[in-house]
Short mmCIF file of C-alpha atoms (C1' of nucleotides) in Angstrom, two decimals:
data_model
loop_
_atom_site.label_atom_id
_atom_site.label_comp_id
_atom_site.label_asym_id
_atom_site.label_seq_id
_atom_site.Cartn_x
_atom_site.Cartn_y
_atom_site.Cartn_z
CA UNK A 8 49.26 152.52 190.05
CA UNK A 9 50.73 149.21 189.88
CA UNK A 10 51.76 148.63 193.73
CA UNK A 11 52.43 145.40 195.24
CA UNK A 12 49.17 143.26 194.85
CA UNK A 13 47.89 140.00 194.36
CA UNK A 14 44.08 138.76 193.55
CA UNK A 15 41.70 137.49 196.89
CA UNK A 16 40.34 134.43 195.61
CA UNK A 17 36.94 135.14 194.75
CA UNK A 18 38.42 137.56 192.53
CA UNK A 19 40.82 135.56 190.88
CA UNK A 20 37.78 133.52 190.15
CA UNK A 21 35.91 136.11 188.57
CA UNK A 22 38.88 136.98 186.17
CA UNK A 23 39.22 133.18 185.44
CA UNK A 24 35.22 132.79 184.69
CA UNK A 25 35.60 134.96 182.34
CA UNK A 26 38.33 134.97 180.35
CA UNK A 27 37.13 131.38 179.59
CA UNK A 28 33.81 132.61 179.06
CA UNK A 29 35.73 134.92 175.85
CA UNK A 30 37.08 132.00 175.38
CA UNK A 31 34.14 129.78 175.10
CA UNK A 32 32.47 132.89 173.05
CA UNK A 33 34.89 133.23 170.76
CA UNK A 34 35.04 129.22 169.82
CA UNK A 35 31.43 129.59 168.60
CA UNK A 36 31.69 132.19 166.87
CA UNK A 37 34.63 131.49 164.97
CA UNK A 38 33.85 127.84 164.96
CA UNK A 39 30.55 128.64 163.42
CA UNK A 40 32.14 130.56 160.14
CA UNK A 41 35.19 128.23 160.04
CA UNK A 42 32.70 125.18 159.69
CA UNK A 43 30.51 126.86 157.45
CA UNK A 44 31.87 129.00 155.09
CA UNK A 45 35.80 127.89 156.02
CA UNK A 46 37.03 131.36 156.40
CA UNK A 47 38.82 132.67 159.60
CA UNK A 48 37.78 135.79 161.71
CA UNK A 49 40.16 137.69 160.04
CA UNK A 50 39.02 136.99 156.45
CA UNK A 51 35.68 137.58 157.63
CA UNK A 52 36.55 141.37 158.51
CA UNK A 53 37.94 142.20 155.53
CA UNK A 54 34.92 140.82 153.77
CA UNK A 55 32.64 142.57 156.33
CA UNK A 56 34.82 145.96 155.71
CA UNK A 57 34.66 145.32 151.78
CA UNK A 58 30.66 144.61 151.92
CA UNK A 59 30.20 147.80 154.12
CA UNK A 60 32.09 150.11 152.07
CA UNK A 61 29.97 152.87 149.82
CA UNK A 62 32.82 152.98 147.64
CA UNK A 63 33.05 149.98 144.98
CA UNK A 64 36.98 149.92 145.61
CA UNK A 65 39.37 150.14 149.15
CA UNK A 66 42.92 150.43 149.24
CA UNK A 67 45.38 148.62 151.48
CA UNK A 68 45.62 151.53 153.43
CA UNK A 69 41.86 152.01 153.95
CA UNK A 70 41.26 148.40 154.53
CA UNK A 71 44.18 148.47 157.50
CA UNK A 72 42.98 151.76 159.26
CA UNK A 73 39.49 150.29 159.20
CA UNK A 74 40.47 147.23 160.74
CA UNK A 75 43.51 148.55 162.81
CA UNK A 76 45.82 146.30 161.71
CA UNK A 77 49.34 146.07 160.05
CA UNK A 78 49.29 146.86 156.14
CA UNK A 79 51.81 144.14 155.77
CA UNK A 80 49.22 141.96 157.41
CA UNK A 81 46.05 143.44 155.01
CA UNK A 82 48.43 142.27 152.12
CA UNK A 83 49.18 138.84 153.29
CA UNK A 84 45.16 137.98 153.85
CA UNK A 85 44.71 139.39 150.37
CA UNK A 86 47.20 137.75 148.71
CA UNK A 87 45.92 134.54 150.36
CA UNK A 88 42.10 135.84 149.65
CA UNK A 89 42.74 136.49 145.87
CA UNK A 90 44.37 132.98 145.49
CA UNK A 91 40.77 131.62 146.89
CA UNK A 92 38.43 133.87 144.65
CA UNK A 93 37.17 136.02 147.50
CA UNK A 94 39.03 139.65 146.16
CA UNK A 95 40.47 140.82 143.62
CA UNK A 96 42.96 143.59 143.56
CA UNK A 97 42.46 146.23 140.37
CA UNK A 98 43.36 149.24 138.82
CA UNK A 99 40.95 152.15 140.11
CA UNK A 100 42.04 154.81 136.72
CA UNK A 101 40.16 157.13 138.30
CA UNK A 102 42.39 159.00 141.35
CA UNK A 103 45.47 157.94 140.09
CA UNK A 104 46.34 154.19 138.99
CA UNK A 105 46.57 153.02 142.52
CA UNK A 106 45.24 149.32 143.50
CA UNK A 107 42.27 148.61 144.34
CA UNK A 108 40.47 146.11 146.28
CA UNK A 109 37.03 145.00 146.00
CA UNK A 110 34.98 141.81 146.01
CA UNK A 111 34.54 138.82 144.08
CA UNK A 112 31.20 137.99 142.48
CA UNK A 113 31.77 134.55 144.70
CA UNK A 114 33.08 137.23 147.44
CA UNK A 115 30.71 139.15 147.82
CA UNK A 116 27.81 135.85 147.99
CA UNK A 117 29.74 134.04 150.93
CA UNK A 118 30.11 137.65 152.55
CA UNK A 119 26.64 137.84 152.18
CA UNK A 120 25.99 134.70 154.22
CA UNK A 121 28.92 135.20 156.43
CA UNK A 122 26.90 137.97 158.12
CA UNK A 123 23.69 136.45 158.30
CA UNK A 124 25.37 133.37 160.21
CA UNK A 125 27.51 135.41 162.09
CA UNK A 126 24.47 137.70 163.61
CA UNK A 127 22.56 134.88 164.30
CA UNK A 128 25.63 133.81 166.27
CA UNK A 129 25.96 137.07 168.32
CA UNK A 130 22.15 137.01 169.04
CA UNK A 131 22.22 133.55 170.43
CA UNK A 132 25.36 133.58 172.06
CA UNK A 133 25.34 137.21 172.95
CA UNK A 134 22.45 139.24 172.78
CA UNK A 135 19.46 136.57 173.82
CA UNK A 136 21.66 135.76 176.66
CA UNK A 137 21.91 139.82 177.81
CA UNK A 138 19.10 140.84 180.17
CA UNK A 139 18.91 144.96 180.33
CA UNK A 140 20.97 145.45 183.77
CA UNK A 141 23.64 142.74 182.02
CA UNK A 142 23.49 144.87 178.74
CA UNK A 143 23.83 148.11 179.95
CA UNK A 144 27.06 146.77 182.63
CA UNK A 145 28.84 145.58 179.53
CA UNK A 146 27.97 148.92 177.65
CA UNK A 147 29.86 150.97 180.49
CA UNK A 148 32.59 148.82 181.43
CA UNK A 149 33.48 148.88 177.68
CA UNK A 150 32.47 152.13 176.49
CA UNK A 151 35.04 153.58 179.67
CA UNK A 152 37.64 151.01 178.31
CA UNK A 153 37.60 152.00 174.55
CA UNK A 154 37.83 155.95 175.79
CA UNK A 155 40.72 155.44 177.80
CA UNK A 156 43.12 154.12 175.19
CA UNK A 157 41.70 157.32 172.76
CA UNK A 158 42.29 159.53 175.42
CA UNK A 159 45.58 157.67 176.15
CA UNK A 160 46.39 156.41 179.20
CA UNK A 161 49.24 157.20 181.93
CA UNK A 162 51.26 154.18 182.32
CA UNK A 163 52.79 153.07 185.19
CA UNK B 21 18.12 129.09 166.97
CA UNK B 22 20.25 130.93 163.50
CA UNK B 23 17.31 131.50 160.91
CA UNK B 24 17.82 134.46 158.51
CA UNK B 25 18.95 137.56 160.80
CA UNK B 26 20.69 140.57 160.86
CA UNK B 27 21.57 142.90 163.63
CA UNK B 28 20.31 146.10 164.15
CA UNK B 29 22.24 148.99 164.54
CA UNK B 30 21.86 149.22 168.16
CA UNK B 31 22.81 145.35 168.40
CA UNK B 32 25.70 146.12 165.97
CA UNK B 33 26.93 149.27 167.87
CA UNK B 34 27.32 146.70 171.15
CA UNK B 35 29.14 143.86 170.11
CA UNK B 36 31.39 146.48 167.83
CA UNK B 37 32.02 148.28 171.23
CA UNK B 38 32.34 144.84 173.12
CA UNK B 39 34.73 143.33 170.75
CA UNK B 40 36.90 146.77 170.72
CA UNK B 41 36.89 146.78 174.59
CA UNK B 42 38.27 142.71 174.87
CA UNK B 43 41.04 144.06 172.29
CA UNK B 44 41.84 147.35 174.77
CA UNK B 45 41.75 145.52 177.48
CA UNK B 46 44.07 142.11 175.89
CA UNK B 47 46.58 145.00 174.93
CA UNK B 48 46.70 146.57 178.18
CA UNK B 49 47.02 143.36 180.36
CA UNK B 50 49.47 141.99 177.43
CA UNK B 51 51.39 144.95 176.84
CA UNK B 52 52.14 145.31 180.82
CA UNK B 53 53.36 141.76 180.86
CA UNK B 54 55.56 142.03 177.40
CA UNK B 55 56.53 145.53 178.67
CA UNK B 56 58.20 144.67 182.31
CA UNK B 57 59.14 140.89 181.71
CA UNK B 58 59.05 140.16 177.84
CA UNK B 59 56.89 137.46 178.10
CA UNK B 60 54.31 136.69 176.40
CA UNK B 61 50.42 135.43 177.51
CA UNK B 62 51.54 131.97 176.98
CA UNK B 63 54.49 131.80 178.76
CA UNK B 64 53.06 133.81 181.27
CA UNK B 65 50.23 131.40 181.38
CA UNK B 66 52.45 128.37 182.31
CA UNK B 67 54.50 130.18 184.80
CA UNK B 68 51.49 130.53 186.63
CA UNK B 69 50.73 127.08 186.44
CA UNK B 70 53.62 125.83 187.60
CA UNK B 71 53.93 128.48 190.38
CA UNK B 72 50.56 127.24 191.89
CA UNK B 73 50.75 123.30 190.97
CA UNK B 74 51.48 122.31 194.88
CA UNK B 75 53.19 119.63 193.35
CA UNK B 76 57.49 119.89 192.50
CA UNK B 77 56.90 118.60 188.75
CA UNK B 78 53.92 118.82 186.88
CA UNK B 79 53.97 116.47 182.93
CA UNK B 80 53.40 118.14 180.06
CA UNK B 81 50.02 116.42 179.39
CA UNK B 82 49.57 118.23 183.38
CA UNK B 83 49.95 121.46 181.82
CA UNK B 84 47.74 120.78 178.49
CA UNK B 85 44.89 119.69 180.24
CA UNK B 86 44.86 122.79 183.08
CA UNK B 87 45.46 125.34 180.27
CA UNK B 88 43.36 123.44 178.00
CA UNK B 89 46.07 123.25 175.19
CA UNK B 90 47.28 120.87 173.06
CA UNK B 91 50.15 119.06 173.99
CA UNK B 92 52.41 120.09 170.98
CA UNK B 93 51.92 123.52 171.66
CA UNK B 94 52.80 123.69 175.69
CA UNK B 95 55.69 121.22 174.04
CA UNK B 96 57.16 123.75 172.07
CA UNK B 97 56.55 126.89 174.24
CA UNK B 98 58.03 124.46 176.82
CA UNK B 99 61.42 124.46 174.40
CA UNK B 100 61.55 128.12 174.22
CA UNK B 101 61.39 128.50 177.74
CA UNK B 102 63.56 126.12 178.81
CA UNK B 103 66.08 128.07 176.14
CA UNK B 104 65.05 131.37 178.24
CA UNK B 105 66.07 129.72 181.34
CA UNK B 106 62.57 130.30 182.61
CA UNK B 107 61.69 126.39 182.94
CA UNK B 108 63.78 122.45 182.86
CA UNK B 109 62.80 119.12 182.21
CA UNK B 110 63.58 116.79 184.94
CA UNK B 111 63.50 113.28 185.12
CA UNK B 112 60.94 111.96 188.10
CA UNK B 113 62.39 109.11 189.24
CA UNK B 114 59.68 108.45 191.64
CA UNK B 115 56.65 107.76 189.32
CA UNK B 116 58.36 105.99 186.33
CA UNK B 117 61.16 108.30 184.84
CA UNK B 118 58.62 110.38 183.10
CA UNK B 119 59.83 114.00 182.18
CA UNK B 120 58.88 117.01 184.64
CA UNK B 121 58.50 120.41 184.33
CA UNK B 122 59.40 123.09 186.94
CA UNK B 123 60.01 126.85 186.95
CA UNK B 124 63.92 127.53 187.44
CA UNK B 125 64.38 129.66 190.14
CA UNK B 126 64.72 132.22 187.78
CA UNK B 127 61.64 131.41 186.11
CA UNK B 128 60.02 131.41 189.58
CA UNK B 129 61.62 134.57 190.44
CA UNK B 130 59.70 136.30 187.27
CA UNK B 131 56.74 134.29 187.78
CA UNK B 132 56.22 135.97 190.83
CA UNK B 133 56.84 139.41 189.66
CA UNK B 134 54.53 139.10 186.89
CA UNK B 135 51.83 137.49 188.60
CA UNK B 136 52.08 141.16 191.16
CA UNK B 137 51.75 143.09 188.02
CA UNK B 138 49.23 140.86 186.26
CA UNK B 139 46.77 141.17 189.53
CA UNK B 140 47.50 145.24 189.20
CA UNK B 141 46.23 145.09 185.52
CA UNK B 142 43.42 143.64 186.79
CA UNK B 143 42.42 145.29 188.77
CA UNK B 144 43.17 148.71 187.40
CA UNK B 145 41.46 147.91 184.15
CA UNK B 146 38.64 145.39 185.12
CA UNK B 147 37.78 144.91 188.85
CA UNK B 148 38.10 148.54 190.15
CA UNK B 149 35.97 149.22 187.25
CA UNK B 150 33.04 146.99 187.83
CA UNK B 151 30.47 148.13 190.50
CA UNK B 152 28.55 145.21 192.04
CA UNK B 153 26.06 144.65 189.60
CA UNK B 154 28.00 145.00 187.17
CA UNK B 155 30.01 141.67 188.60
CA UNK B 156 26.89 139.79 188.61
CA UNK B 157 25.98 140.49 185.27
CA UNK B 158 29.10 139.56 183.74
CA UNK B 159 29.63 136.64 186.26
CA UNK B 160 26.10 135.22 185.10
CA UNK B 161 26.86 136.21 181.63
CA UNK B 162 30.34 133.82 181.57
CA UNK B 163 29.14 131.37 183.84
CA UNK B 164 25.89 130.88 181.56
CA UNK B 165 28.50 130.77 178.10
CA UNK B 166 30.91 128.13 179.99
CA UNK B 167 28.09 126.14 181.45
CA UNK B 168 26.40 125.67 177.71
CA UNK B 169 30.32 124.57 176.55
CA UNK B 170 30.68 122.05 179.49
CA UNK B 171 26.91 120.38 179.14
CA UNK B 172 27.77 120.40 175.32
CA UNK B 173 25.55 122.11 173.10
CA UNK B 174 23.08 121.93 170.39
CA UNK B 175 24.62 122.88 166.98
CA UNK B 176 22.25 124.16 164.57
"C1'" DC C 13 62.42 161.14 149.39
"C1'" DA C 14 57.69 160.53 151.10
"C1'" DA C 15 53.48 157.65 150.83
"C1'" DG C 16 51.57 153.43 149.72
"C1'" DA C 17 52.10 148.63 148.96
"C1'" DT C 18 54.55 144.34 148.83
"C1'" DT C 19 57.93 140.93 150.18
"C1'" DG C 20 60.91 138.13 153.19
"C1'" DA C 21 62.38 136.47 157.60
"C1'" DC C 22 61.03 135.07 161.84
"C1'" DG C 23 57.98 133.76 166.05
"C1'" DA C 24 54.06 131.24 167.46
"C1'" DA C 25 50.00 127.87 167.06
"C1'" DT C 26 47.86 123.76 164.86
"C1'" DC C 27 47.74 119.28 162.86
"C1'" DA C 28 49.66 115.04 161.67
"C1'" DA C 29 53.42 111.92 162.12
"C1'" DT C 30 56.94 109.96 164.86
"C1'" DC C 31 59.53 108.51 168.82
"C1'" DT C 32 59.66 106.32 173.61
"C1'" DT C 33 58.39 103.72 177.45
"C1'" DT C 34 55.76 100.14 179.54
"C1'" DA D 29 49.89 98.66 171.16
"C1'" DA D 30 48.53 102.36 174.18
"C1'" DA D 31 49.89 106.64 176.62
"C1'" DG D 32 52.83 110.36 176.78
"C1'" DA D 33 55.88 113.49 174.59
"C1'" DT D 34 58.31 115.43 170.77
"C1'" DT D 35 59.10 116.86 166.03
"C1'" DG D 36 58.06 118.62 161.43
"C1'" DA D 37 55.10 121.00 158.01
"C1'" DT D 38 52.06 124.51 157.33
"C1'" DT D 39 49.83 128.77 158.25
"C1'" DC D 40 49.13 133.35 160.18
"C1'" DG D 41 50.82 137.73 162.14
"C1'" DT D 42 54.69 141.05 163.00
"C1'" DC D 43 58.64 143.53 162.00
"C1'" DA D 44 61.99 145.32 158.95
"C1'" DA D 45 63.44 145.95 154.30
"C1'" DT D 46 62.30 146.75 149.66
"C1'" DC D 47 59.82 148.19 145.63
"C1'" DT D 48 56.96 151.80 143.20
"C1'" DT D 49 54.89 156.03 142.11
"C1'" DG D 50 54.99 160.91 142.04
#
DNA sequence: CAAGATTGACGAATCAATCTTT
DNA sequence: AAAGATTGATTCGTCAATCTTG
């Protein structure tokens, strides 16, 4: 628990080093598809979760469990992602008239490139820079992060 | 350097956990601070910037360059603050009656309180969790990442 | 009215433009 | 005019309210 507590300084310095370091990470990486393709991270999801998909067509509601976000905020990005050519929102007549989302011809191309800039990104940023020992610390620390908030956590 | 790539599933299955962990682990340490003192990671931020400048008043370009900001941002967050009661602008007559900016004693009251709370996220969710070599991988990991940003580096 | 989607209002960050002091 | 600070416009995300379909 939460007593009274305060960081020793080589600690603090650890914490510091690397939030920047996410930081610093997280610049290139969204630098890099801002300055090439001028789409955010966000946009870049939904196109990543639109690519991925087997099925030709998501709904709002897929699109939002898949990326664990708001609905309201998957239907913002689309409407702003349908105004720049990257969706298009249809009628699926199949399961029942409801709207469907799916790619752009134009979409789906930048998409396409999107994720071949983006992993080269990750590689040289991320996974050239991982030696085994580094890669497998990162692996635990986050695997026993991600399991505690499915298991759900006892707070404070 | 970025030629035509694409990531593996392995590579893929780490940076999806990575990414997932940075968001658990934002919510926790964000959540805790939003939860007990409804303040954000901004404000929170500042506070602690002010609480260790060891000077009285610190200038708003101060604050921008420690947190790395732009001006107009800590400017504005600086407004809602001061409308909290959590900060005031001063006038330094000393130095050439240039606006300061100091925690109320309110504001220094919370900063305190949050900073003992912040350093028990921490170290619930991060330090305790680390074992030694973990810490060096991730210290050499950030250090490498904020290094390459500071020397300025080669974009494709 | 329940599920799914959209819309509007607001808070927060960024960029450009403006104001102030020397 | 240069440095420092503020302000305004725009954009994105969140929350609550509304619209729509069955």
């Amino acid at each position: 628990m939460t007593e009274n507590q305060t960081l020793t300084g080589d600690e603090w310095a650890l914490w510091d080093l690397w939030t920047n370091a996410q930081r610093v990470f997280a610049k290139y990486v969204e630098g890099a598809l801002q300055r090439e393709f001028d789409i955010s991270k966000a946009e870049f999801s939904v196109m990543v979760t639109l690519h991925r998909a087997t099925r030709a067509e998501l709904r709002v509601g897929d699109l939002a469990e898949a990326l664990a976000w708001d609905k309201s905020r998957v239907s913002h990005l689309l409407t702003r992602m349908e105004t720049r050519g990257f969706v298009s929102r249809i009628e699926s007549g199949a399961a029942g008239r409801r709207t469907g989302i799916s790619l752009t011809p134009n979409g789906r191309r930048v998409a396409q490139a999107a994720i071949t800039v983006h992993a080269g990104t990750i590689r040289r940023y991320f996974l050239d820079q991982l030696s085994l020992e580094q890669t497998a610390a990162i692996r635990a620390w986050s695997e026993h992060l991600v399991v505690s908030e499915n298991a759900g956590h006892d707070e404070g």
